Coordinates of C-alpha atoms in Angstrom, one line a residue:
X77 CA 95.9 114.5 253.9
X78 CA 98.3 111.8 253.4
X79 CA 101.6 115.4 253.5
X80 CA 99.4 116.6 256.9
X81 CA 99.2 113.0 258.4
X82 CA 103.2 112.4 257.5
X83 CA 103.6 115.5 259.1
X84 CA 101.6 115.1 262.2
X85 CA 103.2 111.3 262.2
X86 CA 106.9 113.1 262.4
X87 CA 105.9 115.7 265.3
X88 CA 104.2 113.6 267.3
X89 CA 107.1 111.4 267.4
X90 CA 109.6 114.3 267.9
X91 CA 107.4 115.5 270.7
X92 CA 107.1 112.1 272.8
X93 CA 111.1 111.9 272.2
X94 CA 112.3 115.8 273.1
X95 CA 109.9 114.8 276.5
X96 CA 111.6 111.1 277.2
X97 CA 115.4 112.7 276.0
X98 CA 116.8 114.2 279.3
X99 CA 114.9 112.1 281.9
X100 CA 115.4 108.8 280.4
X101 CA 118.6 109.8 279.1
X102 CA 119.8 111.4 283.1
X103 CA 118.1 107.4 284.6
X104 CA 120.7 106.3 282.3
X105 CA 123.6 108.4 283.2
X106 CA 122.5 107.3 287.3
X107 CA 121.9 103.8 286.3
X108 CA 126.0 103.2 285.0
X109 CA 127.2 106.6 287.8
X110 CA 126.0 105.0 290.8
X111 CA 127.7 103.4 293.8
X112 CA 124.9 101.7 295.1
X113 CA 124.2 97.9 294.1
X114 CA 120.2 96.7 294.0
X115 CA 119.7 93.4 296.3
X116 CA 118.7 91.6 293.1
X117 CA 122.1 92.4 291.5
X118 CA 124.4 91.2 294.5
X119 CA 122.4 88.2 294.4
X120 CA 123.4 88.3 291.3
X121 CA 127.0 88.8 291.4
X122 CA 127.3 86.3 294.0
X123 CA 125.8 83.6 292.5
X124 CA 128.6 84.3 289.2
X125 CA 131.4 84.7 291.6
X126 CA 131.6 88.9 291.1
X127 CA 133.3 91.7 293.1
X128 CA 131.3 94.5 291.7
X129 CA 133.8 97.3 293.0
X130 CA 136.7 95.1 291.1
X131 CA 136.8 97.1 288.1
X132 CA 138.9 96.0 284.4
X133 CA 141.3 97.3 281.8
X134 CA 140.1 97.1 279.2
X135 CA 140.9 93.4 277.7
X136 CA 139.2 91.7 280.8
X137 CA 136.4 93.6 280.0
X138 CA 136.6 92.0 276.5
X139 CA 136.7 88.8 277.9
X140 CA 134.3 88.6 280.0
X141 CA 132.4 89.4 277.5
X142 CA 133.6 87.9 274.4
X143 CA 133.1 85.1 277.3
X144 CA 129.3 86.1 278.2
X145 CA 128.7 86.0 274.3
X146 CA 130.2 82.1 273.0
X147 CA 127.9 81.0 276.2
X148 CA 125.4 82.4 275.0
X149 CA 125.6 81.0 271.4
X150 CA 125.9 77.5 272.1
X151 CA 122.8 77.5 274.6
X152 CA 121.3 79.2 272.1
X153 CA 122.3 76.9 269.2
X154 CA 121.7 73.9 271.5
X155 CA 118.2 74.7 272.2
X156 CA 117.2 75.1 268.9
X157 CA 119.0 71.9 268.1
X158 CA 117.3 69.9 271.2
X159 CA 113.4 71.4 270.1
X160 CA 111.7 68.6 270.7
X161 CA 112.8 67.3 274.5
X162 CA 111.4 71.1 275.2
X163 CA 108.2 72.1 276.9
X164 CA 106.0 74.0 274.3
X165 CA 107.8 73.0 271.5
X166 CA 104.4 72.6 269.3
X167 CA 105.7 69.7 267.1
X168 CA 108.4 71.0 265.4
X169 CA 111.2 69.1 264.2
X170 CA 114.6 70.2 265.7
X171 CA 116.4 73.3 263.6
X172 CA 118.9 72.1 261.4
X173 CA 122.8 72.4 261.8
X174 CA 123.2 75.3 259.7
X175 CA 120.7 77.8 260.8
X176 CA 121.0 77.1 263.8
X177 CA 124.1 78.1 263.9
X178 CA 123.1 81.4 261.7
X179 CA 120.1 81.9 264.4
X180 CA 122.2 81.8 267.3
X181 CA 124.7 84.2 265.9
X182 CA 122.3 86.2 264.9
X183 CA 120.4 86.9 268.1
X184 CA 123.4 86.6 270.3
X185 CA 125.4 89.6 267.8
X186 CA 122.0 91.1 267.8
X187 CA 120.9 91.3 264.4
X188 CA 118.1 89.1 264.6
X189 CA 118.5 88.0 261.0
X190 CA 115.7 85.3 260.1
X191 CA 116.1 83.1 257.3
X192 CA 113.0 81.1 258.2
X193 CA 109.5 81.4 258.9
X194 CA 109.4 82.1 263.2
X195 CA 105.7 80.3 264.1
X196 CA 106.6 77.4 261.0
X197 CA 110.2 76.3 262.7
X198 CA 110.5 77.7 266.8
X199 CA 108.8 76.5 269.4
X200 CA 107.6 79.3 272.7
X201 CA 110.4 77.7 275.3
X202 CA 113.4 78.9 272.6
X203 CA 111.4 82.1 271.9
X204 CA 110.4 83.0 275.0
X205 CA 113.7 81.2 277.1
X206 CA 116.0 81.4 273.8
X207 CA 115.8 84.3 271.8
X208 CA 113.4 86.9 273.3
X209 CA 116.3 86.6 276.3
X210 CA 119.2 87.3 273.7
X211 CA 117.5 90.2 273.1
X212 CA 117.7 92.0 275.7
X213 CA 121.3 91.0 276.9
X214 CA 122.6 91.1 273.2
X215 CA 120.8 95.1 274.0
X216 CA 122.6 95.0 277.6
X217 CA 126.4 94.4 276.4
X218 CA 125.5 97.4 273.8
X219 CA 125.3 99.9 276.4
X220 CA 128.0 98.7 277.8
X221 CA 130.2 99.0 275.7
X222 CA 129.4 103.0 275.1
X223 CA 129.6 103.4 278.8
X224 CA 133.3 101.9 278.6
X225 CA 134.1 104.7 275.7
X226 CA 131.8 107.6 277.9
X227 CA 134.5 106.4 280.7
X228 CA 137.5 106.4 278.6
X229 CA 136.6 110.3 277.1
X230 CA 136.1 111.4 281.6
X231 CA 138.9 109.6 283.4
X232 CA 141.8 110.6 283.6
X233 CA 145.5 108.2 283.7
X234 CA 143.3 105.6 284.5
X235 CA 144.1 101.6 283.7
X236 CA 140.2 100.2 283.9
X237 CA 137.2 101.5 282.2
X238 CA 134.8 100.0 283.7
X239 CA 132.8 96.3 284.9
X240 CA 131.4 94.1 282.1
X241 CA 129.5 92.4 284.5
X242 CA 128.2 95.3 287.1
X243 CA 127.0 96.9 283.8
X244 CA 125.5 93.9 282.2
X245 CA 123.5 93.4 285.1
X246 CA 122.3 97.3 285.5
X247 CA 121.3 97.8 281.9
X248 CA 119.3 93.9 282.0
X249 CA 118.1 94.7 285.4
X250 CA 117.1 99.2 285.5
X251 CA 116.7 99.7 281.8
X252 CA 115.3 96.9 279.5
X253 CA 113.8 94.5 281.2
X254 CA 111.9 97.8 283.2
X255 CA 110.9 99.5 279.6
X256 CA 110.2 96.0 278.3
X257 CA 107.0 95.5 281.0
X258 CA 105.7 98.9 279.9
X259 CA 106.3 98.2 276.7
X260 CA 104.3 95.3 276.6
X261 CA 101.5 96.2 278.5
X262 CA 100.9 99.7 276.4
X263 CA 101.1 97.1 273.3
X264 CA 98.7 94.3 275.1
X265 CA 96.2 97.4 275.4
X266 CA 96.9 98.6 271.9
X267 CA 95.6 94.9 269.9
X268 CA 99.1 92.9 270.7
X269 CA 98.7 89.0 271.2
X270 CA 100.1 87.9 274.8
X271 CA 99.1 83.5 275.0
X272 CA 100.7 80.5 275.5
X273 CA 98.3 79.2 273.5
X274 CA 100.3 77.5 270.2
X275 CA 97.4 76.7 267.3
X276 CA 93.9 77.5 267.9
X277 CA 91.5 75.9 264.2
X278 CA 88.8 78.1 263.2
X279 CA 86.0 77.8 260.4
X280 CA 86.2 80.1 257.7
X281 CA 83.4 81.8 255.9
X282 CA 83.6 79.0 253.3
X283 CA 83.4 76.4 255.0
X284 CA 86.9 75.6 255.5
X285 CA 89.1 75.5 258.7
X286 CA 92.4 77.4 259.0
X287 CA 95.5 77.5 261.6
X288 CA 95.5 80.5 263.4
X289 CA 99.0 81.2 265.6
X290 CA 99.6 82.7 269.0
X291 CA 101.9 83.4 271.5
X292 CA 103.1 84.9 273.7
X293 CA 104.1 87.9 271.4
X294 CA 104.2 91.6 272.8
X295 CA 106.7 90.5 275.4
X296 CA 109.1 89.3 272.7
X297 CA 107.4 92.0 270.4
X298 CA 108.1 95.3 273.1
X299 CA 112.3 94.2 273.3
X300 CA 112.7 93.6 269.8
X301 CA 111.5 97.4 269.7
X302 CA 113.8 98.7 272.8
X303 CA 116.7 97.0 272.3
X304 CA 116.5 97.4 268.8
X305 CA 117.7 93.9 268.5
X306 CA 113.8 93.2 265.2
X307 CA 113.1 89.8 265.3
X308 CA 109.9 88.6 264.5
X309 CA 107.7 86.7 265.9
X310 CA 106.2 85.7 263.0
X311 CA 107.3 85.5 259.9
X312 CA 105.2 89.2 258.4
X313 CA 107.1 90.7 261.2
X314 CA 105.6 93.9 262.6
X315 CA 103.6 93.8 258.7
X316 CA 101.6 91.1 260.7
X317 CA 98.2 92.7 262.4
X318 CA 99.0 90.6 265.6
X319 CA 102.2 92.8 266.5
X320 CA 100.8 96.0 265.0
X321 CA 97.5 95.9 264.7
X322 CA 96.8 99.7 264.5
X323 CA 98.4 102.7 263.1
X324 CA 98.3 104.1 266.6
X325 CA 100.9 100.8 267.6
X326 CA 102.8 101.9 264.9
X327 CA 103.9 104.7 266.1
X328 CA 104.4 103.0 270.0
X329 CA 106.9 100.5 268.0
X330 CA 108.8 103.6 267.1
X331 CA 109.3 105.9 270.0
X332 CA 110.3 102.1 271.5
X333 CA 113.1 101.6 268.9
X334 CA 114.3 105.3 268.9
X335 CA 113.7 105.9 272.6
X336 CA 117.3 104.9 274.1
X337 CA 119.5 106.0 271.5
X338 CA 118.3 109.6 271.1
X339 CA 117.7 109.9 274.7
X340 CA 122.4 108.2 275.2
X341 CA 123.4 111.3 274.0
X342 CA 121.6 113.0 276.6
X343 CA 123.7 110.2 279.1
X344 CA 126.9 110.7 277.2
X345 CA 126.3 114.6 278.2
X346 CA 125.7 113.7 282.1
X347 CA 128.7 111.7 282.4
X348 CA 131.1 114.1 280.4
X349 CA 130.2 116.8 282.4
X350 CA 129.1 119.0 279.3
X351 CA 126.1 118.4 277.9
X352 CA 127.1 120.4 275.1
X353 CA 128.4 117.6 273.5
X354 CA 125.7 115.7 274.0
X355 CA 123.3 117.7 272.2
X356 CA 126.1 118.0 269.3
X357 CA 126.1 115.0 269.1
X358 CA 121.8 114.5 268.8
X359 CA 121.5 116.7 266.3
X360 CA 124.0 115.6 263.3
X361 CA 121.6 112.0 264.3
X362 CA 118.6 114.2 264.0
X363 CA 119.8 115.4 260.4
X364 CA 120.8 112.4 259.2
X365 CA 117.4 110.8 260.6
X366 CA 115.5 113.5 259.0
X367 CA 117.1 113.7 255.2
X368 CA 116.6 110.7 255.1
X369 CA 112.6 110.0 256.4
X370 CA 112.0 112.9 253.9
X371 CA 114.0 111.4 251.1
X372 CA 112.4 107.7 251.4
X373 CA 108.7 108.6 251.4
X374 CA 109.1 111.4 248.7
X375 CA 110.0 108.1 246.5
X376 CA 107.2 106.0 247.0
X377 CA 104.6 108.3 247.2
X378 CA 106.5 109.9 243.7
X379 CA 107.1 106.9 242.7
X380 CA 105.8 106.3 238.7
X381 CA 103.0 104.0 236.6
X382 CA 99.8 103.2 236.6
X383 CA 99.3 101.5 240.2
X384 CA 101.4 103.7 241.9
X385 CA 99.4 107.2 240.5
X386 CA 95.5 105.3 241.1
X387 CA 97.0 104.4 245.0
X388 CA 98.3 107.7 246.3
X389 CA 101.6 105.9 246.2
X390 CA 103.9 103.0 245.6
X391 CA 101.9 101.0 248.2
X392 CA 103.0 97.7 246.6
X393 CA 104.4 95.6 249.9
X394 CA 102.8 97.6 252.7
X395 CA 100.1 97.7 254.9
X396 CA 96.9 99.7 254.3
X397 CA 96.0 100.5 257.7
X398 CA 100.6 102.8 257.4
X399 CA 100.1 103.3 254.3
X400 CA 103.4 104.8 252.6
X401 CA 104.2 107.6 255.4
X402 CA 103.6 105.0 258.1
X403 CA 105.6 102.4 256.5
X404 CA 108.5 105.3 255.1
X405 CA 108.6 106.0 259.3
X406 CA 109.0 102.4 260.1
X407 CA 111.3 101.8 257.4
X408 CA 113.8 104.3 258.1
X409 CA 113.5 103.6 262.1
X410 CA 114.6 100.2 261.8
X411 CA 117.8 100.6 259.1
X412 CA 118.9 104.0 260.9
X413 CA 118.7 102.3 264.3
X414 CA 119.9 98.7 264.0
X415 CA 117.1 97.3 264.6
X416 CA 115.6 95.7 260.7
X417 CA 112.1 95.0 262.8
X418 CA 109.7 96.2 259.7
X419 CA 105.8 96.6 258.5
X420 CA 106.9 96.5 255.0
X421 CA 108.5 94.8 252.4
X422 CA 112.3 96.6 251.4
X423 CA 112.3 94.4 248.8
X424 CA 108.6 95.8 247.0
X425 CA 109.8 99.3 247.7
X426 CA 110.6 101.1 244.4
X427 CA 114.1 101.2 243.0
X428 CA 115.9 104.5 244.8
X429 CA 113.2 103.7 247.8
X430 CA 114.6 100.6 248.3
X431 CA 117.8 102.6 247.6
X432 CA 117.6 104.8 251.1
X433 CA 116.6 101.9 254.4
X434 CA 120.5 100.6 252.2
X435 CA 122.2 103.8 252.9
X436 CA 120.4 103.7 255.9
X437 CA 122.6 100.9 256.8
X438 CA 126.7 102.1 255.9
X439 CA 126.0 104.8 257.1
X440 CA 127.1 102.7 259.7
X441 CA 123.3 102.7 261.7
X442 CA 124.5 105.7 263.8
X443 CA 121.5 108.0 263.6
X444 CA 120.0 106.8 265.8
X445 CA 122.1 103.7 266.0
X446 CA 121.5 100.5 268.1
X447 CA 120.9 100.9 271.8
X448 CA 124.3 101.4 272.7
X449 CA 125.8 101.0 269.2
X450 CA 124.8 104.2 267.5
X451 CA 126.1 106.0 270.3
X452 CA 130.1 104.6 270.2
X453 CA 130.1 104.5 266.3
X454 CA 129.1 108.0 266.5
X455 CA 131.9 109.7 268.8
X456 CA 134.1 107.2 266.2
X457 CA 133.1 109.1 263.4
X458 CA 133.9 112.3 265.6
X459 CA 137.1 111.6 266.3
X460 CA 137.7 110.8 262.7
X461 CA 135.8 113.9 261.8
X462 CA 137.8 115.9 265.0
X463 CA 141.3 114.5 262.9
X464 CA 140.6 116.0 258.8
X465 CA 139.5 118.9 260.7
X466 CA 142.8 119.7 262.2
X467 CA 144.2 118.6 259.5
X468 CA 142.2 120.9 257.4
X469 CA 142.9 124.3 259.6
X470 CA 146.0 123.3 261.1
X471 CA 144.5 123.0 265.2
X472 CA 145.3 120.1 267.9
X473 CA 143.8 117.3 266.8
X474 CA 141.5 116.8 270.2
X475 CA 137.9 116.0 270.6
X476 CA 136.5 115.7 274.3
X477 CA 139.7 116.7 276.5
X478 CA 141.7 114.0 275.3
X479 CA 144.5 113.7 272.6
X480 CA 143.6 111.9 269.6
X481 CA 147.2 110.6 268.2
X482 CA 148.1 108.0 265.6
X483 CA 147.4 104.9 268.1
X484 CA 143.3 106.6 268.5
X485 CA 143.5 107.2 264.7
X486 CA 144.4 103.4 263.8
X487 CA 141.4 101.3 266.4
X488 CA 138.7 104.6 264.3
X489 CA 140.1 103.9 260.7
X490 CA 140.3 99.8 261.5
X491 CA 136.6 100.2 263.1
X492 CA 135.5 102.4 260.1
X493 CA 136.1 99.5 257.8
X494 CA 135.6 96.1 259.2
X495 CA 132.3 96.5 257.7
X496 CA 132.7 97.6 254.4
X497 CA 134.9 94.7 253.9
X498 CA 132.3 92.1 255.4
X499 CA 129.6 93.5 252.8
X500 CA 131.8 94.5 250.2
X501 CA 133.7 90.4 250.2
X502 CA 131.1 88.6 251.1
X503 CA 128.7 89.8 247.8
X504 CA 131.2 89.6 245.8
X505 CA 132.8 85.9 247.0
X506 CA 128.2 85.4 246.3
X507 CA 128.9 86.1 242.9
X508 CA 133.1 84.9 242.5
X509 CA 133.5 81.4 243.8
X510 CA 131.6 78.9 240.9
X511 CA 129.9 76.6 242.6
X512 CA 128.6 79.5 244.6
X513 CA 127.0 81.6 242.4
X514 CA 125.6 78.5 240.6
X515 CA 124.2 77.7 243.7
X516 CA 122.1 81.8 245.1
X517 CA 121.4 81.9 240.6
X518 CA 119.5 78.4 241.2
X519 CA 118.5 78.3 244.9
X520 CA 118.4 81.7 246.0
X521 CA 117.9 84.7 243.5
X522 CA 114.3 85.4 242.3
X523 CA 114.5 88.2 240.7
X524 CA 117.6 88.3 238.3
X525 CA 119.5 91.2 237.0
X526 CA 120.8 94.8 238.8
X527 CA 117.3 93.6 241.9
X528 CA 119.1 90.1 242.6
X529 CA 122.5 91.9 242.4
X530 CA 120.5 94.5 245.1
X531 CA 119.1 91.5 247.0
X532 CA 122.3 89.9 247.6
X533 CA 123.9 93.6 248.8
X534 CA 121.2 94.0 251.2
X535 CA 122.1 90.9 252.6
X536 CA 125.7 91.0 253.8
X537 CA 125.1 94.4 254.3
X538 CA 122.2 94.3 257.3
X539 CA 124.2 91.5 258.3
X540 CA 127.7 93.2 258.7
X541 CA 125.8 96.6 260.5
X542 CA 123.3 94.0 262.6
X543 CA 120.6 95.0 261.6
X544 CA 118.3 92.0 260.5
X545 CA 116.1 93.5 258.1
X546 CA 115.7 91.5 254.3
X547 CA 115.0 92.5 250.7
X548 CA 113.2 89.1 251.6
X549 CA 112.4 88.3 247.9
X550 CA 116.5 86.2 248.4
X551 CA 116.1 82.8 248.9
X552 CA 118.5 82.7 252.4
X553 CA 118.4 79.5 254.7
X554 CA 120.7 77.6 252.0
X555 CA 124.2 76.6 253.6
X556 CA 126.1 79.7 252.0
X557 CA 124.0 81.6 253.3
X558 CA 123.1 80.4 256.9
X559 CA 126.8 80.7 257.3
X560 CA 128.6 83.2 255.4
X561 CA 126.1 85.6 257.1
X562 CA 126.2 83.8 260.5
X563 CA 129.9 84.6 260.4
X564 CA 129.4 88.8 258.8
X565 CA 127.1 88.3 261.6
X566 CA 129.5 87.6 264.3
X567 CA 132.4 89.6 263.5
X568 CA 130.9 93.5 262.8
X569 CA 129.7 92.6 265.4
X570 CA 132.5 92.5 267.9
X571 CA 135.8 93.4 266.1
X572 CA 134.4 96.9 266.0
X573 CA 133.7 96.4 269.8
X574 CA 137.8 95.3 270.1
X575 CA 139.0 99.1 268.4
X576 CA 135.6 100.6 271.2
X577 CA 136.9 99.4 273.6
X578 CA 140.7 99.2 273.2
X579 CA 139.5 103.1 271.7
X580 CA 138.4 102.9 275.8
X581 CA 141.2 102.4 277.2
X582 CA 143.7 104.4 275.4
X583 CA 141.5 107.7 276.2
X584 CA 141.8 106.1 279.8
X585 CA 145.0 106.3 280.7
X586 CA 145.7 109.8 278.9
X587 CA 145.8 113.0 281.8
X588 CA 142.7 115.8 280.5
X589 CA 144.1 118.7 277.5
X590 CA 142.4 122.0 278.5
X591 CA 141.0 123.7 275.9
X592 CA 143.2 126.6 274.1
X593 CA 142.9 128.8 271.0
X594 CA 143.9 125.6 269.0
X595 CA 141.6 123.8 269.9
X596 CA 139.1 122.9 267.8
X597 CA 135.0 123.4 269.3
X598 CA 132.6 120.7 269.4
X599 CA 129.4 121.8 271.1
X600 CA 128.4 123.9 267.6
X601 CA 126.5 123.7 264.4
X602 CA 130.0 124.0 262.4
X603 CA 131.3 120.8 263.8
X604 CA 127.7 119.4 263.9
X605 CA 127.3 120.1 259.7
X606 CA 131.2 119.1 259.3
X607 CA 131.0 115.5 261.8
X608 CA 127.2 114.9 259.6
X609 CA 129.5 115.6 256.0
X610 CA 131.7 113.1 257.7
X611 CA 129.1 110.5 257.7
X612 CA 127.9 111.1 254.3
X613 CA 131.0 111.3 252.4
X614 CA 132.7 107.9 254.4
X615 CA 130.0 106.8 253.4
X616 CA 129.6 107.6 249.7
X617 CA 133.1 106.7 249.2
X618 CA 133.2 103.5 250.1
X619 CA 130.0 101.7 248.9
X620 CA 129.2 104.0 245.3
X621 CA 130.0 101.4 244.0
X622 CA 128.3 99.2 244.7
X623 CA 125.0 100.9 244.5
X624 CA 125.8 101.7 241.7
X625 CA 125.6 98.3 240.2
X626 CA 122.9 97.2 241.6
X627 CA 119.5 100.3 242.5
X628 CA 121.2 102.9 241.6
X629 CA 120.9 101.1 238.4
X630 CA 117.7 99.3 238.6
X631 CA 116.4 103.5 240.3
X632 CA 118.4 105.3 237.2

C-alpha cells in the first residue's frame, strides 16, 4: 500500500509539473523579453529614478544588485533590533545582535536559516514587512541573474546584459506576487492559518490553559515555497499543522517549490530560440531528482530495527499524516531546490537517509535548484561538461553558440569552488580552533561522535548553498554559529552571482559561432548523461572525505 501511494504521489506531481512547464516557462520568457512596462512598473521606475530602457554592463548590474541587497540587509537587521517600537510586536523583546545579523543575512541571501523559534522571537511586523518581503525580492534577484546569463548566450557582440531594476521589478510584480497570491488562497482553502490574532488562550481537556499561536501564515507559507526560501512561520516549519495540515496540502507545497525551477528550462529554450537545449537541461535535472527521491525513500523504508519494522519504516521525526513517502518527497524537493523547508526532522532520519538531503545540497542544488540559481548553476556545470567532453574527443569547446575559452572556464571553475571552500573551511574551523571547539562541544552538539560531526557539516552545507534546512539537534543560536553561518550564507550567495554575471558579460561580448561537424551536440541524450555524470563526479570528488567522516561512517 505504501509503495503504491509513493508511486501515485510521484506520478501526480509529474503530471502537474508537466502541465505547468510549458505555459509558465513561456510566460516567464515573455515577461523578460517584452518591451512594454506596466503602469505600476513605470511608477516604480520614477520613484527609483531608473530609466527602464538604459541597459547595464555586467559590472553595473552587479553593483546595483549588491547595493539593493545591502540596503535590504541593513533594514531587516534594524527591524529586528527595533522590534519593540513596531506594531504587532506581540510583546516580544528585540532580537540579539548576533542572531539579528544571522537572520538578516539568511533572508537576504534566500537561505532562511533560522536559529530561533519564529513564533517566540519575531512579531508580525518583522514577519510580514521584513522576512516575507525578502522572500519575494531575494527570489526575484535569483531569477534576474539567470535571465542576465541567458541574455549573455543570446546576444552578439553586446556590452550589456539587461537592467537589474527592470528584472527585479518584473520578477516581483508579474511572477512572484501573483503566484504567491494564488498559492496562499489554495493553502487557506486547505486549512492553513491566516489571521492577525496573536496568541489565543484555550482551555485544554485536562483543565489547563494553552496559548495557541496564530498569524498571517498562508501568505508567508506560499512565497516561502514559491520563492524557494523555506523559513517557517513556526519553529516546526511545514511539519506544523497550521502550515501544512493535510497530505494534499503537502503535495501543493511540493508543487510550489518546483513550479518555477522546473519551468525555467522552457524559458531558456524560448529566449535562446532552441527549446531542445532547455529539454536537455530539464532531463538532467529530472534524472538527478528521480534517483535522489528513490534512494531516500528506500533508505527510510528499509531501516533496520524493531521500531521501523513495526511502523513500516523509519517514522521517528515524521508526521503520521505524511508518512515516509510524503516526508521523503518533501525533503528531496526542499534540498534539491534551495528551499530548506521541512515537514519532518532530517536529524532523525537513518544515517544514510540523512546523508541524502546533505548530498542534494552538495550537488549545488541544481536539480532543479532554487528560482534562478538552479538553472544558472546547471548552466555552469554544462560549460564544464562541454569543456571536458571537448578534451576527451578532441572537439571544439562550444556551448549554445559561444566559444568556451580560458576566461569562461576560469569563471566556471571559481563558481564550482566557492561553496566547497565555505563548507569545508567552516566545518574544519568549528573543530580546529580550540576555543570554538570547546564551545561547540559544550553548548551546540547534543549528539557526540560522528553524528555530531554530521550536524555541523550539514549546517555549513546548508548555509553555503543557501538552503536553510538543518539537522536540528545542533544548537546554532551561539555567537560562533550565528556569525560564521551568516558569513557563509552571504559569500555563498553573492560570490557565485559575481562569477555568473561576469560570465554573462564575457559571453555577450562574443559573436555567435556557427555549428560545425566539430561542435559537440548538447541537445541529445548523450550530453544529458555527460552533464549528469559531471554533476555527480564533481560532488563526489569534493565531498567524499567529509561524508566518510560523518554519515557514511555512521551508516556503514
